mmCIF file as gemmi writes it, N, C-alpha and C atoms, coordinates in Angstrom:
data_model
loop_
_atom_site.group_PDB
_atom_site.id
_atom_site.type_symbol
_atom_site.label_atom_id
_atom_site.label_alt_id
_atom_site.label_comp_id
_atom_site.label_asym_id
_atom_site.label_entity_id
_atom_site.label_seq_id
_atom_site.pdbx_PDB_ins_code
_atom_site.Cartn_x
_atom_site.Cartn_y
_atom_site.Cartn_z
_atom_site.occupancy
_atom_site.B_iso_or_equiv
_atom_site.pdbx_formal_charge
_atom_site.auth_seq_id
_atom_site.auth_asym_id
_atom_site.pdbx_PDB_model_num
ATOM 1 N N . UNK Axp A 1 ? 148.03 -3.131 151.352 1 0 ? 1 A 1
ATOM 2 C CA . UNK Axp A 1 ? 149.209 -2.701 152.066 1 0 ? 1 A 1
ATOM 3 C C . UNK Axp A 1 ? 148.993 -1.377 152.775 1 0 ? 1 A 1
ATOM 4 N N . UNK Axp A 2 ? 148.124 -0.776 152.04 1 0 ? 2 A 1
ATOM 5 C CA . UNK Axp A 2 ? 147.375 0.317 153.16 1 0 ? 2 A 1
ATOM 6 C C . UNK Axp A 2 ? 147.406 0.461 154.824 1 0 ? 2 A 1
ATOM 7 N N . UNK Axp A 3 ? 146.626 -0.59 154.898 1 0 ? 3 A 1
ATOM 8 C CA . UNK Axp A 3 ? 146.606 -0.934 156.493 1 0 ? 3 A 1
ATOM 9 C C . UNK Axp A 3 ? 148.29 -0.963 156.706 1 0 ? 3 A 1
ATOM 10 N N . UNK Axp A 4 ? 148.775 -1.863 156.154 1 0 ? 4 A 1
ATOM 11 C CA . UNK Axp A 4 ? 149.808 -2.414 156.571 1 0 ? 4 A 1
ATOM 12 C C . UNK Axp A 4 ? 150.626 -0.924 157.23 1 0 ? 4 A 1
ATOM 13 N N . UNK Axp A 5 ? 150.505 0.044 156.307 1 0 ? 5 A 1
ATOM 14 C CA . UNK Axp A 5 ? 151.729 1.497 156.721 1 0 ? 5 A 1
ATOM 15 C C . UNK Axp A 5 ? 151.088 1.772 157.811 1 0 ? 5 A 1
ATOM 16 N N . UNK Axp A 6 ? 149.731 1.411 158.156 1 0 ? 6 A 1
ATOM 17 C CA . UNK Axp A 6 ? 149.185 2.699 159.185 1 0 ? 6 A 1
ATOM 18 C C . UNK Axp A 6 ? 149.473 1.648 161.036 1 0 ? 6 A 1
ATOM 19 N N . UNK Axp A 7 ? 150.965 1.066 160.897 1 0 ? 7 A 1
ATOM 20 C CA . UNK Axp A 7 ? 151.318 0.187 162.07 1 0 ? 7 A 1
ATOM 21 C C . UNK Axp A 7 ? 151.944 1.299 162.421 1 0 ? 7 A 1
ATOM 22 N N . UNK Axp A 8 ? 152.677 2.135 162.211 1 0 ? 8 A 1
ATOM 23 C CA . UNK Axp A 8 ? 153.354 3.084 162.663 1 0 ? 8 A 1
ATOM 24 C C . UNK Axp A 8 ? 152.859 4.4 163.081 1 0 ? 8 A 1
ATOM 25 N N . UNK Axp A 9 ? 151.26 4.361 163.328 1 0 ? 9 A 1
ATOM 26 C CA . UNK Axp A 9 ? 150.812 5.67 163.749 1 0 ? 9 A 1
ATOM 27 C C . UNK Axp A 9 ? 149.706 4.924 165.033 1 0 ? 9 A 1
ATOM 28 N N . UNK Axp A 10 ? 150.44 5.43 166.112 1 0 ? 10 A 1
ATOM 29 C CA . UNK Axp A 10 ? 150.128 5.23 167.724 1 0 ? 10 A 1
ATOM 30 C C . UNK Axp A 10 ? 148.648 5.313 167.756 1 0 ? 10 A 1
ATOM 31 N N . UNK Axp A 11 ? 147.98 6.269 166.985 1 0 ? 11 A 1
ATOM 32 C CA . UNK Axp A 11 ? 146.807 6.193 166.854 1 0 ? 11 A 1
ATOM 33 C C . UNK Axp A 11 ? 145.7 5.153 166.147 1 0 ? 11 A 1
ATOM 34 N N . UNK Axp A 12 ? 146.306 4.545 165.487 1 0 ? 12 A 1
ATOM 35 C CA . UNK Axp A 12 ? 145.347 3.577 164.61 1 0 ? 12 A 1
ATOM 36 C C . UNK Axp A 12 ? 145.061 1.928 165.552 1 0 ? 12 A 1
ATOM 37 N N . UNK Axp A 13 ? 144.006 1.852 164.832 1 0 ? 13 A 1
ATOM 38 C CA . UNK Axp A 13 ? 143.982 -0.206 165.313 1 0 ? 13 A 1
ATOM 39 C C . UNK Axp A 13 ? 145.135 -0.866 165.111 1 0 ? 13 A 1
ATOM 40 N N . UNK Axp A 14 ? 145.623 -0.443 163.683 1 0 ? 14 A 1
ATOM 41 C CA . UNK Axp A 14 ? 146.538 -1.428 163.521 1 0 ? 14 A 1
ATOM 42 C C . UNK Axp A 14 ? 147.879 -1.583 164.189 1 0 ? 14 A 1
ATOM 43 N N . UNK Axp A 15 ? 148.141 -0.172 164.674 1 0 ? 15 A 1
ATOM 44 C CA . UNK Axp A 15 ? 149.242 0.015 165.821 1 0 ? 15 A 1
ATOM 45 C C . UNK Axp A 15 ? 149.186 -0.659 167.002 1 0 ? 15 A 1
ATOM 46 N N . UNK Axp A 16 ? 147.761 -0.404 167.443 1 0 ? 16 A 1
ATOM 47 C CA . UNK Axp A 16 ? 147.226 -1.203 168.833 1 0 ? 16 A 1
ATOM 48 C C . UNK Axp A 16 ? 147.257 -2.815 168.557 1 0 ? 16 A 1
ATOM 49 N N . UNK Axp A 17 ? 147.071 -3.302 167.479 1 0 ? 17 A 1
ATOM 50 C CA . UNK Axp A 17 ? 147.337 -5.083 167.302 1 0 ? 17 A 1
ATOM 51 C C . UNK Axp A 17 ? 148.731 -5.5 167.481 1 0 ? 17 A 1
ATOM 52 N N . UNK Axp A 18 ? 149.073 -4.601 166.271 1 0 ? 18 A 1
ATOM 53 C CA . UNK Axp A 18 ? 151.082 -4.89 166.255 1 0 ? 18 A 1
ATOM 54 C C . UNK Axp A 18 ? 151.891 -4.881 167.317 1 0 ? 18 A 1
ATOM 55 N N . UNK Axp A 19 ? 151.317 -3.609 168.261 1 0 ? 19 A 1
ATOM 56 C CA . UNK Axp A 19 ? 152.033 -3.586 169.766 1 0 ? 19 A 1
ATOM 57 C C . UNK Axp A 19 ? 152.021 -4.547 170.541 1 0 ? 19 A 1
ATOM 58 N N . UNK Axp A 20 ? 150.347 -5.179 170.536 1 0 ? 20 A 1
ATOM 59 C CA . UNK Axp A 20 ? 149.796 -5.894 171.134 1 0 ? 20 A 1
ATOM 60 C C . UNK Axp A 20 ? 150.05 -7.198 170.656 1 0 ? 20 A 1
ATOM 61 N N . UNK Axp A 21 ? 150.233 -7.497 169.436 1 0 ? 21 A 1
ATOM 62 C CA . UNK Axp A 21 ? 150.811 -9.172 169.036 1 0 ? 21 A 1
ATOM 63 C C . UNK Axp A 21 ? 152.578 -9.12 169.515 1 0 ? 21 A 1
ATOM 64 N N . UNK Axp A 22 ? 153.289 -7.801 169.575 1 0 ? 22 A 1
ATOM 65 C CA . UNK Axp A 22 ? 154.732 -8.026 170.023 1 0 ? 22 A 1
ATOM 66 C C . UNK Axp A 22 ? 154.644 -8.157 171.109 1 0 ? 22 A 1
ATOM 67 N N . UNK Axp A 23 ? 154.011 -7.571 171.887 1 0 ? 23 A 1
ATOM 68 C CA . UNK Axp A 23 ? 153.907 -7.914 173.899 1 0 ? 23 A 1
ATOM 69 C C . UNK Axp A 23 ? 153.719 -9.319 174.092 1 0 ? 23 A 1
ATOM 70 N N . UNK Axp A 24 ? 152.93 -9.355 173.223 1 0 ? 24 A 1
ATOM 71 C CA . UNK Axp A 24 ? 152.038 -11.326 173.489 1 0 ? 24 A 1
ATOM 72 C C . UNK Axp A 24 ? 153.333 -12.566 173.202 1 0 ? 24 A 1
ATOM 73 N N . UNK Axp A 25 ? 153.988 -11.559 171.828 1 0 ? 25 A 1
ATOM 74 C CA . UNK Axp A 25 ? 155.396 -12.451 171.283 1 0 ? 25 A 1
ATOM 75 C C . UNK Axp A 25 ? 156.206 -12.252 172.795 1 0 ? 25 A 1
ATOM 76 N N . UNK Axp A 26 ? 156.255 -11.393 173.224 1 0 ? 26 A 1
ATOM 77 C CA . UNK Axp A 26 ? 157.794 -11.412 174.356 1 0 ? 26 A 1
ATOM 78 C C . UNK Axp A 26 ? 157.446 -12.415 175.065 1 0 ? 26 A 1
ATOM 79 N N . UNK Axp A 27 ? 156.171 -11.78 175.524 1 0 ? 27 A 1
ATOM 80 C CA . UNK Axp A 27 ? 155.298 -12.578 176.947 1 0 ? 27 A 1
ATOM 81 C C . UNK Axp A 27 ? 155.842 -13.964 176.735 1 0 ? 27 A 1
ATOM 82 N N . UNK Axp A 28 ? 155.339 -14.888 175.424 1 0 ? 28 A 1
ATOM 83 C CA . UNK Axp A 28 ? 155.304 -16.18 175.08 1 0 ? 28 A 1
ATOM 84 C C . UNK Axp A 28 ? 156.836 -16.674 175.431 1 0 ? 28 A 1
ATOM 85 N N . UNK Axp A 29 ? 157.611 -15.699 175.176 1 0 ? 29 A 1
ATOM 86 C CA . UNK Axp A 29 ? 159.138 -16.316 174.982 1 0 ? 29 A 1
ATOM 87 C C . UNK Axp A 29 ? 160.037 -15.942 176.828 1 0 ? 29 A 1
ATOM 88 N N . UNK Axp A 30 ? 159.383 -14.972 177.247 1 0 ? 30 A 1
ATOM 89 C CA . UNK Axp A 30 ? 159.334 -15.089 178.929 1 0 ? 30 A 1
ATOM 90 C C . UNK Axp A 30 ? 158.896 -16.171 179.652 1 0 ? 30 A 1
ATOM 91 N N . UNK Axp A 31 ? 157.918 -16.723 179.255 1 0 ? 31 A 1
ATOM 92 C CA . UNK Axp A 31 ? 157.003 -17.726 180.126 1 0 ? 31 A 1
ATOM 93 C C . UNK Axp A 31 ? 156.777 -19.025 179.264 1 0 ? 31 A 1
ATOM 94 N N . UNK Axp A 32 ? 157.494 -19.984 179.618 1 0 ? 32 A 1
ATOM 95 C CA . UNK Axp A 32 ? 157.288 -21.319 179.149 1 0 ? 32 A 1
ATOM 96 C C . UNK Axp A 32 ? 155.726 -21.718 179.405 1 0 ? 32 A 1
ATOM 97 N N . UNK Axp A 33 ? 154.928 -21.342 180.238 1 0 ? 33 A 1
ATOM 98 C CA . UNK Axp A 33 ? 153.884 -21.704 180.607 1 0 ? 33 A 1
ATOM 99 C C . UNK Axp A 33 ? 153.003 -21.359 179.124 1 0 ? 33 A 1
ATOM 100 N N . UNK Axp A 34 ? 153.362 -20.403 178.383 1 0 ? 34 A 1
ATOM 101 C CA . UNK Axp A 34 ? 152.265 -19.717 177.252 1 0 ? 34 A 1
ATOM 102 C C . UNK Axp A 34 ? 152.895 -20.552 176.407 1 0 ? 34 A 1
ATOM 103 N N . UNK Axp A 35 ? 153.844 -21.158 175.9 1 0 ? 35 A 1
ATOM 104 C CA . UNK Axp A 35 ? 154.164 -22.02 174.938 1 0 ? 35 A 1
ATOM 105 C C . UNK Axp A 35 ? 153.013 -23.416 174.502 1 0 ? 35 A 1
ATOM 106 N N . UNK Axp A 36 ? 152.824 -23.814 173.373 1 0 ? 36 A 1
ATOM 107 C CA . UNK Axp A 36 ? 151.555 -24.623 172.937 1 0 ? 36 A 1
ATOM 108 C C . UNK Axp A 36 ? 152.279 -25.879 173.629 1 0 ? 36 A 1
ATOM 109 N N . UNK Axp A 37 ? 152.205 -26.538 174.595 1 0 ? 37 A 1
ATOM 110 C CA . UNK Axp A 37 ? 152.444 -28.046 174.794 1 0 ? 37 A 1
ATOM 111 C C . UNK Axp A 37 ? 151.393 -28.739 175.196 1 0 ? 37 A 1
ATOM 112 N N . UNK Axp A 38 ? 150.63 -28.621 174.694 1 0 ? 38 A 1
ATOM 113 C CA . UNK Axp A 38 ? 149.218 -28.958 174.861 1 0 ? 38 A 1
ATOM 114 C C . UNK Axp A 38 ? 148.64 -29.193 176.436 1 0 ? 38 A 1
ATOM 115 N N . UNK Axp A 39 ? 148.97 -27.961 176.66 1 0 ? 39 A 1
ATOM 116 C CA . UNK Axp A 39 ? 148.681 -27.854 178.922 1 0 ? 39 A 1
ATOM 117 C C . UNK Axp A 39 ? 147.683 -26.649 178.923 1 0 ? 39 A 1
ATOM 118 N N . UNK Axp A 40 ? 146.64 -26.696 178.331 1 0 ? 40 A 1
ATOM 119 C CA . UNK Axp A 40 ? 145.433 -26.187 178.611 1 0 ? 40 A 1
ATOM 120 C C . UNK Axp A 40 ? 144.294 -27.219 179.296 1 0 ? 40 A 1
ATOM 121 N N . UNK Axp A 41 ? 143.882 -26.454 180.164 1 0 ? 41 A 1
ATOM 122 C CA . UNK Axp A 41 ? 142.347 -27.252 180.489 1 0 ? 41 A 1
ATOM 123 C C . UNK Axp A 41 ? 141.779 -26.078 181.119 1 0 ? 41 A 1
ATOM 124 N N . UNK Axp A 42 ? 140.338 -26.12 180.192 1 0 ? 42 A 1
ATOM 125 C CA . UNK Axp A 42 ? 139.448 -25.236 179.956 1 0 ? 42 A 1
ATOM 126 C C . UNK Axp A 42 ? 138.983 -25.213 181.285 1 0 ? 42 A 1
ATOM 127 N N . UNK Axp A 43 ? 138.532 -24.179 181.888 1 0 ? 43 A 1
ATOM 128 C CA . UNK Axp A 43 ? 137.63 -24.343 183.128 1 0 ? 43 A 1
ATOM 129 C C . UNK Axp A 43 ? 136.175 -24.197 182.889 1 0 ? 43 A 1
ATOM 130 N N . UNK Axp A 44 ? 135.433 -24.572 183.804 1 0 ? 44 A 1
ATOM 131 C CA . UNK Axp A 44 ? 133.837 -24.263 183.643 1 0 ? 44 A 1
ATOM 132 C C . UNK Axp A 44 ? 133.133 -23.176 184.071 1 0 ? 44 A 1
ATOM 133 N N . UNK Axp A 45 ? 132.673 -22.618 182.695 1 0 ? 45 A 1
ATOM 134 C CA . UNK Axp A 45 ? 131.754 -21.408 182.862 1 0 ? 45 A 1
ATOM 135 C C . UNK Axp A 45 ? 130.455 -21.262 183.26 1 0 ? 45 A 1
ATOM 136 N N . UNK Axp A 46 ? 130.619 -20.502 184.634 1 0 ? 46 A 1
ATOM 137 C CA . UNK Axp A 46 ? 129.472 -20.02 185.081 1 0 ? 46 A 1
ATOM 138 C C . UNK Axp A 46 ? 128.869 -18.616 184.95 1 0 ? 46 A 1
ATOM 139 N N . UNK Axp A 47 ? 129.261 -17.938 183.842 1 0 ? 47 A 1
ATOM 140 C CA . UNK Axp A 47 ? 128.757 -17.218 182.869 1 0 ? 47 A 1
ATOM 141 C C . UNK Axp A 47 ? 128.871 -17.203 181.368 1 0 ? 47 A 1
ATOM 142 N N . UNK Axp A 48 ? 128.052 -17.327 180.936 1 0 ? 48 A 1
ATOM 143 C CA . UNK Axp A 48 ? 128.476 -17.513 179.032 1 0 ? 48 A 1
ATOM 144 C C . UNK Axp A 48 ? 129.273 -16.3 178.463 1 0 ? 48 A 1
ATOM 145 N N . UNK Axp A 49 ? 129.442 -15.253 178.902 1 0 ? 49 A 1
ATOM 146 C CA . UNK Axp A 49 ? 130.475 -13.987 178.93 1 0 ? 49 A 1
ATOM 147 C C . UNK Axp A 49 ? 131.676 -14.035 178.946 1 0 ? 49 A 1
ATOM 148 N N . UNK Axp A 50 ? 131.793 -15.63 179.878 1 0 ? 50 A 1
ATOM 149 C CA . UNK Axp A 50 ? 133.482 -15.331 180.352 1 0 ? 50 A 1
ATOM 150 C C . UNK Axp A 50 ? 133.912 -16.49 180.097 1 0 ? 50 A 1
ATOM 151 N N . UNK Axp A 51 ? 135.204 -16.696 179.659 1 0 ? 51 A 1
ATOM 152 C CA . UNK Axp A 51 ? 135.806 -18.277 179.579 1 0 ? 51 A 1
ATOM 153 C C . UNK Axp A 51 ? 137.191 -18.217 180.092 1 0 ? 51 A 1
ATOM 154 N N . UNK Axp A 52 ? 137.303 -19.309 180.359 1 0 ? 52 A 1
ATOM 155 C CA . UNK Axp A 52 ? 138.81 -19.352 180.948 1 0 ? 52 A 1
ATOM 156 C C . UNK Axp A 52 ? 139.393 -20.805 180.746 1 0 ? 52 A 1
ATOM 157 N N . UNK Axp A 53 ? 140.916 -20.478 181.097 1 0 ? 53 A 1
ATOM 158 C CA . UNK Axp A 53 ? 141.922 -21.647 181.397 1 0 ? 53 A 1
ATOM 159 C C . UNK Axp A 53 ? 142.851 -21.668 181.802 1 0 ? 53 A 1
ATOM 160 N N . UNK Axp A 54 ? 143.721 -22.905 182.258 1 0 ? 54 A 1
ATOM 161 C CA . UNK Axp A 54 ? 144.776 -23.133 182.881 1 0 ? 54 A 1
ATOM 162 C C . UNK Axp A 54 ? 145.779 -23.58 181.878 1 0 ? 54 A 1
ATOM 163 N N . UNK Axp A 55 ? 146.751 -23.113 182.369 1 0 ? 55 A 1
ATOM 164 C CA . UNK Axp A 55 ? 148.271 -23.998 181.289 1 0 ? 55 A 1
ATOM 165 C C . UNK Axp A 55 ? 149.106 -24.012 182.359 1 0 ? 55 A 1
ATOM 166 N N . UNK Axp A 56 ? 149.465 -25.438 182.54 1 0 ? 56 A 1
ATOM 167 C CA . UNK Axp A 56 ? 150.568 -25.943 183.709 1 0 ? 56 A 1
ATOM 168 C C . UNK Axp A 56 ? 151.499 -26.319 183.066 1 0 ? 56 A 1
ATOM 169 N N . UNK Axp A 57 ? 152.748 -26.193 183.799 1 0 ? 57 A 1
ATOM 170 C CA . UNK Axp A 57 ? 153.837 -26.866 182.816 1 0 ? 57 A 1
ATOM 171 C C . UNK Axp A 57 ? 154.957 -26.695 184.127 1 0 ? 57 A 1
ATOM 172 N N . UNK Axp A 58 ? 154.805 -28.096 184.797 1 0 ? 58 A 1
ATOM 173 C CA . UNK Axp A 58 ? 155.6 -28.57 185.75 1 0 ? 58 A 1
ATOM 174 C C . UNK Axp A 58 ? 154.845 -28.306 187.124 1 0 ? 58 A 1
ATOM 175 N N . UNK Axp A 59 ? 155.643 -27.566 188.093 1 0 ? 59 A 1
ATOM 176 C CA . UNK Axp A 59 ? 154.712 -26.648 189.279 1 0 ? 59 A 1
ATOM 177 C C . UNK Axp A 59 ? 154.135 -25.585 188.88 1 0 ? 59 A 1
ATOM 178 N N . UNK Axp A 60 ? 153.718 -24.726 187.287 1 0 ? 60 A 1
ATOM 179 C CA . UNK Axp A 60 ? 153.529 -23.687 187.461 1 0 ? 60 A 1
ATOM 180 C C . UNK Axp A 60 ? 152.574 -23.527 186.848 1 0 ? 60 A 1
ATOM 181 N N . UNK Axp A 61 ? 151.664 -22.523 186.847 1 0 ? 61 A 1
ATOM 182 C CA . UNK Axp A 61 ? 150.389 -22.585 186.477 1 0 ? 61 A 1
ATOM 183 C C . UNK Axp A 61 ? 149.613 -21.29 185.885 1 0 ? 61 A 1
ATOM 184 N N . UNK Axp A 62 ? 149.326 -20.958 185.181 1 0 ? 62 A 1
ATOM 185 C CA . UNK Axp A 62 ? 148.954 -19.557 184.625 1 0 ? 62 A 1
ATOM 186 C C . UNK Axp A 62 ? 147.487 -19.578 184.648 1 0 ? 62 A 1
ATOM 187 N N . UNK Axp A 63 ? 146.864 -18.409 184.835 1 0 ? 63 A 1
ATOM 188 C CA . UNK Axp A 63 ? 145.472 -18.667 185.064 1 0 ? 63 A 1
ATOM 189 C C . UNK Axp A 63 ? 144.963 -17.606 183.958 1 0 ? 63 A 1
ATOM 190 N N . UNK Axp A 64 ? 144.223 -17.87 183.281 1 0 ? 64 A 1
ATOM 191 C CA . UNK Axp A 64 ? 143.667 -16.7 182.111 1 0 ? 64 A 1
ATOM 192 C C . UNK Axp A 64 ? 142.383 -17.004 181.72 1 0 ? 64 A 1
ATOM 193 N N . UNK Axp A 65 ? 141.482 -15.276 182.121 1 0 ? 65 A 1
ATOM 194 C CA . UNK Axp A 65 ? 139.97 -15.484 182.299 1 0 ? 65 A 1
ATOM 195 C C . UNK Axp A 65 ? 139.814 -13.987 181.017 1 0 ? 65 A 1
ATOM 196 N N . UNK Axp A 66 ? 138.458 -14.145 180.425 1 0 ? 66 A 1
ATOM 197 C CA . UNK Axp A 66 ? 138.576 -13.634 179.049 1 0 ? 66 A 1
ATOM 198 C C . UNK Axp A 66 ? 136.907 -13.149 179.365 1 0 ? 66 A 1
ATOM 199 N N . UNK Axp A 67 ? 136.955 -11.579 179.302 1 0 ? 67 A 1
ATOM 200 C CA . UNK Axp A 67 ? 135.686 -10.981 179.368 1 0 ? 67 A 1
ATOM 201 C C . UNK Axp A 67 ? 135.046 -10.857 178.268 1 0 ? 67 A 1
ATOM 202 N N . UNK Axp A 68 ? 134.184 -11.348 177.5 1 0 ? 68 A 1
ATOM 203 C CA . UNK Axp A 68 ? 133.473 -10.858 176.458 1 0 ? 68 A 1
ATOM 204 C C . UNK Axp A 68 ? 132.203 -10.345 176.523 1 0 ? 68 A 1
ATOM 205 N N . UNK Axp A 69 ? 131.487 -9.926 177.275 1 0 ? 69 A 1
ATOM 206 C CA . UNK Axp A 69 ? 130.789 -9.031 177.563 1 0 ? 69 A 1
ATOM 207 C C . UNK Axp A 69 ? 130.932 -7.517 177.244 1 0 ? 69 A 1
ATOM 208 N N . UNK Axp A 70 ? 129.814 -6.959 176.783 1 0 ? 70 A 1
ATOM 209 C CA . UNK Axp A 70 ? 129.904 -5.621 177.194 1 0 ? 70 A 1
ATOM 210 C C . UNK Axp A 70 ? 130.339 -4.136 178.368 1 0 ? 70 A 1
ATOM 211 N N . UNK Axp A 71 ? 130.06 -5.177 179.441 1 0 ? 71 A 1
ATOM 212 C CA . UNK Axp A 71 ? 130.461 -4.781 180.696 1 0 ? 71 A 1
ATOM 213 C C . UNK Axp A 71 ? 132.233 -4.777 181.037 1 0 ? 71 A 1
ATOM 214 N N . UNK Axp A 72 ? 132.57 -3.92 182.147 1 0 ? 72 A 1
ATOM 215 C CA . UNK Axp A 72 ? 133.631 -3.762 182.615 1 0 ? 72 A 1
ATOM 216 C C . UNK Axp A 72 ? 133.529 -4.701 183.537 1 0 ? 72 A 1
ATOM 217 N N . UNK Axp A 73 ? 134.729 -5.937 183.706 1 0 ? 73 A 1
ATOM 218 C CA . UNK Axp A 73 ? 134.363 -6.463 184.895 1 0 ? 73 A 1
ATOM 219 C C . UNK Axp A 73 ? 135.067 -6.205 186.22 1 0 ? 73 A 1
């Protein structure tokens, strides 16, 4: 439970997740598109660094590309 107290100090990781899993929570409940209805399709990587996908849901379409590299891209 350690970790758990240190959500409330701006400085720690665990602040930066918690913030960061509540943004992701709003985001999800803003945008029907991030909801699981199974409307992913993976795109093809032409770097092993980066992956991506699409989630459509009707006309609309979200595009999300994921750096894992070391580099800034």
């Amino acid at each position: 439970w350690e970790k758990n107290n240190q959500i409330d100090n701006p400085e720690t990781i665990e602040n930066q997740i918690f913030t960061g899993t509540q943004k992701l929570l709003h985001l999800r409940k803003k945008l029907p598109e991030v909801a699981d209805f199974k409307n992913i399709t993976w795109l093809q990587a032409h770097n092993p660094h980066i992956a991506g996908y699409v989630r459509t849901l009707g006309e609309r379409k979200l595009f999300c590309l994921f750096n894992f590299s070391q580099e800034k891209s």
